[in-house]
Coordinates of C-alpha atoms in Angstrom, one line a residue:
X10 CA 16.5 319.2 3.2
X11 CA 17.6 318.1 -0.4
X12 CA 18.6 314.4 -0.7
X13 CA 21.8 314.2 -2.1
X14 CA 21.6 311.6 -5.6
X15 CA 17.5 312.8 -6.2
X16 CA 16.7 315.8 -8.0
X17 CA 14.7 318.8 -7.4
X18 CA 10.9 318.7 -6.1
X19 CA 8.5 321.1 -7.7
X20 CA 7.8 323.0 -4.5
X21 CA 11.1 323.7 -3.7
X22 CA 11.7 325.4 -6.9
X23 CA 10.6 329.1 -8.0
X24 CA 10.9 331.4 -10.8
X25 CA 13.9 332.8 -11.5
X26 CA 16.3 329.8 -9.6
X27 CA 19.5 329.3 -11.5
X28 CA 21.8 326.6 -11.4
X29 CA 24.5 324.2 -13.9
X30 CA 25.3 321.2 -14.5
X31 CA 28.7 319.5 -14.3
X32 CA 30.7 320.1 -17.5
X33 CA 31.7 316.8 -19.8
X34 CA 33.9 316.9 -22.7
X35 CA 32.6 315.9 -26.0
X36 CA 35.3 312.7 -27.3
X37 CA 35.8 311.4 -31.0
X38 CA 34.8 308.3 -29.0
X39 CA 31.0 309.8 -28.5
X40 CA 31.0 311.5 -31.7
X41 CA 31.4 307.9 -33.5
X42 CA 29.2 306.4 -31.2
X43 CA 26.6 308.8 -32.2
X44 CA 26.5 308.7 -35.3
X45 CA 26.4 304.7 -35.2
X46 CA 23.4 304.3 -32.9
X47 CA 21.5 307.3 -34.6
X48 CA 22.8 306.7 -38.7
X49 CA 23.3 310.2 -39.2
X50 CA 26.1 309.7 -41.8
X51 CA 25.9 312.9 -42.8
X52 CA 29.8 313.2 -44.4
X53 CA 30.0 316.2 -41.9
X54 CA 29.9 313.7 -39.0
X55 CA 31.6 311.0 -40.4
X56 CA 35.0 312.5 -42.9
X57 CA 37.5 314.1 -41.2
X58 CA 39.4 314.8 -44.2
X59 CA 38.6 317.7 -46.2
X60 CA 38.1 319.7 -43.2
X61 CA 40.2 322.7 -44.7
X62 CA 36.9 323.7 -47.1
X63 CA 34.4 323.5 -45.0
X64 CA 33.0 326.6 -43.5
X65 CA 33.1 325.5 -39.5
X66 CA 36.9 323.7 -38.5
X67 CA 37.0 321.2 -36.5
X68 CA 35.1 317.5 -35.9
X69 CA 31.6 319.2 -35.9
X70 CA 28.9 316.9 -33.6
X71 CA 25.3 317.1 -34.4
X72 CA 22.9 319.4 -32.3
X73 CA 20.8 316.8 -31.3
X74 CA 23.9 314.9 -29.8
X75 CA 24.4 318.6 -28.0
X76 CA 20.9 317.8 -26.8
X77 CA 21.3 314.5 -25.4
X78 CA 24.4 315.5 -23.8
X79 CA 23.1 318.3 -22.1
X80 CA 20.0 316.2 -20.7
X81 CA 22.4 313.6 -19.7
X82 CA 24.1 316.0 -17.8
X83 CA 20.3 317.4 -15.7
X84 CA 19.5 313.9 -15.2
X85 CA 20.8 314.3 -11.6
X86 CA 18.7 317.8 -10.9
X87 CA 15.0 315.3 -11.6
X88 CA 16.1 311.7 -10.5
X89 CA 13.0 310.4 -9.1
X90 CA 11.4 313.4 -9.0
X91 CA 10.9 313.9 -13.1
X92 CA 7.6 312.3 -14.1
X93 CA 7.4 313.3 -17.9
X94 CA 9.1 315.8 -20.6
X95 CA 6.5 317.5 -22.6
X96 CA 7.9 320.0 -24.9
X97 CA 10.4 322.1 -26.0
X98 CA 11.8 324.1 -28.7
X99 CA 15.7 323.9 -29.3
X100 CA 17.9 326.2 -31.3
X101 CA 21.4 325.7 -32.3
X102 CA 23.3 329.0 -32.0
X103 CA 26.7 327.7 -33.6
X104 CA 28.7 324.5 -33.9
X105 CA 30.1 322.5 -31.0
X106 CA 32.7 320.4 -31.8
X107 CA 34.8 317.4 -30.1
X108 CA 37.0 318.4 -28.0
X109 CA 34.7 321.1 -26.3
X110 CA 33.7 320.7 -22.3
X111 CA 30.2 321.6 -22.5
X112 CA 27.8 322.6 -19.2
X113 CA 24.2 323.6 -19.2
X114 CA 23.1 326.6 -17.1
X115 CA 19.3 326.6 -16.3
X116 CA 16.7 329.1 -15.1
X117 CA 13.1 328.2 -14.2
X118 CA 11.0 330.6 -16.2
X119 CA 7.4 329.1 -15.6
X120 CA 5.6 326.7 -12.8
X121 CA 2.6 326.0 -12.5
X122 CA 0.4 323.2 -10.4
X123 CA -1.4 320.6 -12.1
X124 CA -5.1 319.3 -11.4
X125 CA -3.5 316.6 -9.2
X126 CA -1.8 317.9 -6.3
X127 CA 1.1 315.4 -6.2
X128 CA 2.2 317.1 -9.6
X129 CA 3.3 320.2 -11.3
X130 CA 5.0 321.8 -14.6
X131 CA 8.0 323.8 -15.0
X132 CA 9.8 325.0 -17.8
X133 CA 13.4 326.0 -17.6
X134 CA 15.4 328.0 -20.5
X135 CA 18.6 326.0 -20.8
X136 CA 21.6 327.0 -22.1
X137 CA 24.6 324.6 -23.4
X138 CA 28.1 326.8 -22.5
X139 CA 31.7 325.6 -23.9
X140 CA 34.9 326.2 -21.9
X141 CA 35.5 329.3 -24.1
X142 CA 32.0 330.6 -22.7
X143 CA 30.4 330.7 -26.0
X144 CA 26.5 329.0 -25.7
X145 CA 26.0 327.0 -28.7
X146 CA 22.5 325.8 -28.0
X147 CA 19.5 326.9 -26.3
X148 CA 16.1 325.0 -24.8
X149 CA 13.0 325.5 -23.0
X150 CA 12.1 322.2 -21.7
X151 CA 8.3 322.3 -19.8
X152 CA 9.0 318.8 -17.6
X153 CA 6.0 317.4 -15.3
X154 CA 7.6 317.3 -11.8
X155 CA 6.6 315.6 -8.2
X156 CA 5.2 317.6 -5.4
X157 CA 5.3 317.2 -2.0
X158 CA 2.5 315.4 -0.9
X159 CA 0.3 316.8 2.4

């Protein structure tokens, strides 16, 4: 049976399982928060005015905020059950900008056991989804994970 409030356990995952996240809107609040904590003050992030030249409309965020949004929002699916993240390759597919209610829909696309049997691997291909359905970034996190032990 799955505790509610802890997240998944390698063994009860397989290839191919599919789920999402809860959605979260993306504020001006977060936006100038982000930029604060992380200095990117790139002009893109941080002048709203001007915005009728630029090529994308609207208060662009950065991709890595995307990021850190969207892992924020798996946090639940590997609490106290995520050991380590390993690697992954992002791509930004198109902007995402505040205002947009972002989810992440996951499949698990590799497992495998490690040498110690109270751990093992999986990679999922994660995809960031606005309200409008349009997936503006993708990832392939490979995450060590706790196994049942005995």
């Amino acid at each position: 049976m799955h505790i509610i409030g802890r997240g998944f356990i390698w063994d009860d995952l397989q290839i191919g399982f599919q789920f999402r996240t809860a959605a979260r809107t993306i504020t001006e609040a977060d936006l100038v928060n982000f930029v604060g904590v992380s200095w990117m003050n790139e002009e893109l992030f941080t002048d709203a005015s001007g915005q009728e030249s630029r090529a994308i409309r609207g208060r662009v965020v950065p991709g890595v905020m995307v990021y850190a949004i969207a892992e924020g929002l798996l946090t639940p699916s590997m609490q106290e059950t995520g050991l380590a993240f390993l690697n992954a390759e992002v791509d930004v597919k198109g902007p995402t900008c505040v205002g947009d209610t972002i989810h992440v829909e996951c499949e698990v696309i590799e497992m495998r056991p490690t040498s110690k049997p109270d751990r093992g691997l999986v990679r999922t291909m994660n995809k960031v989804i606005t309200q409008a359905g349009v997936v503006t970034l993708t990832y392939n996190p490979l995450r060590m994970m706790r196994r049942r032990q005995g």
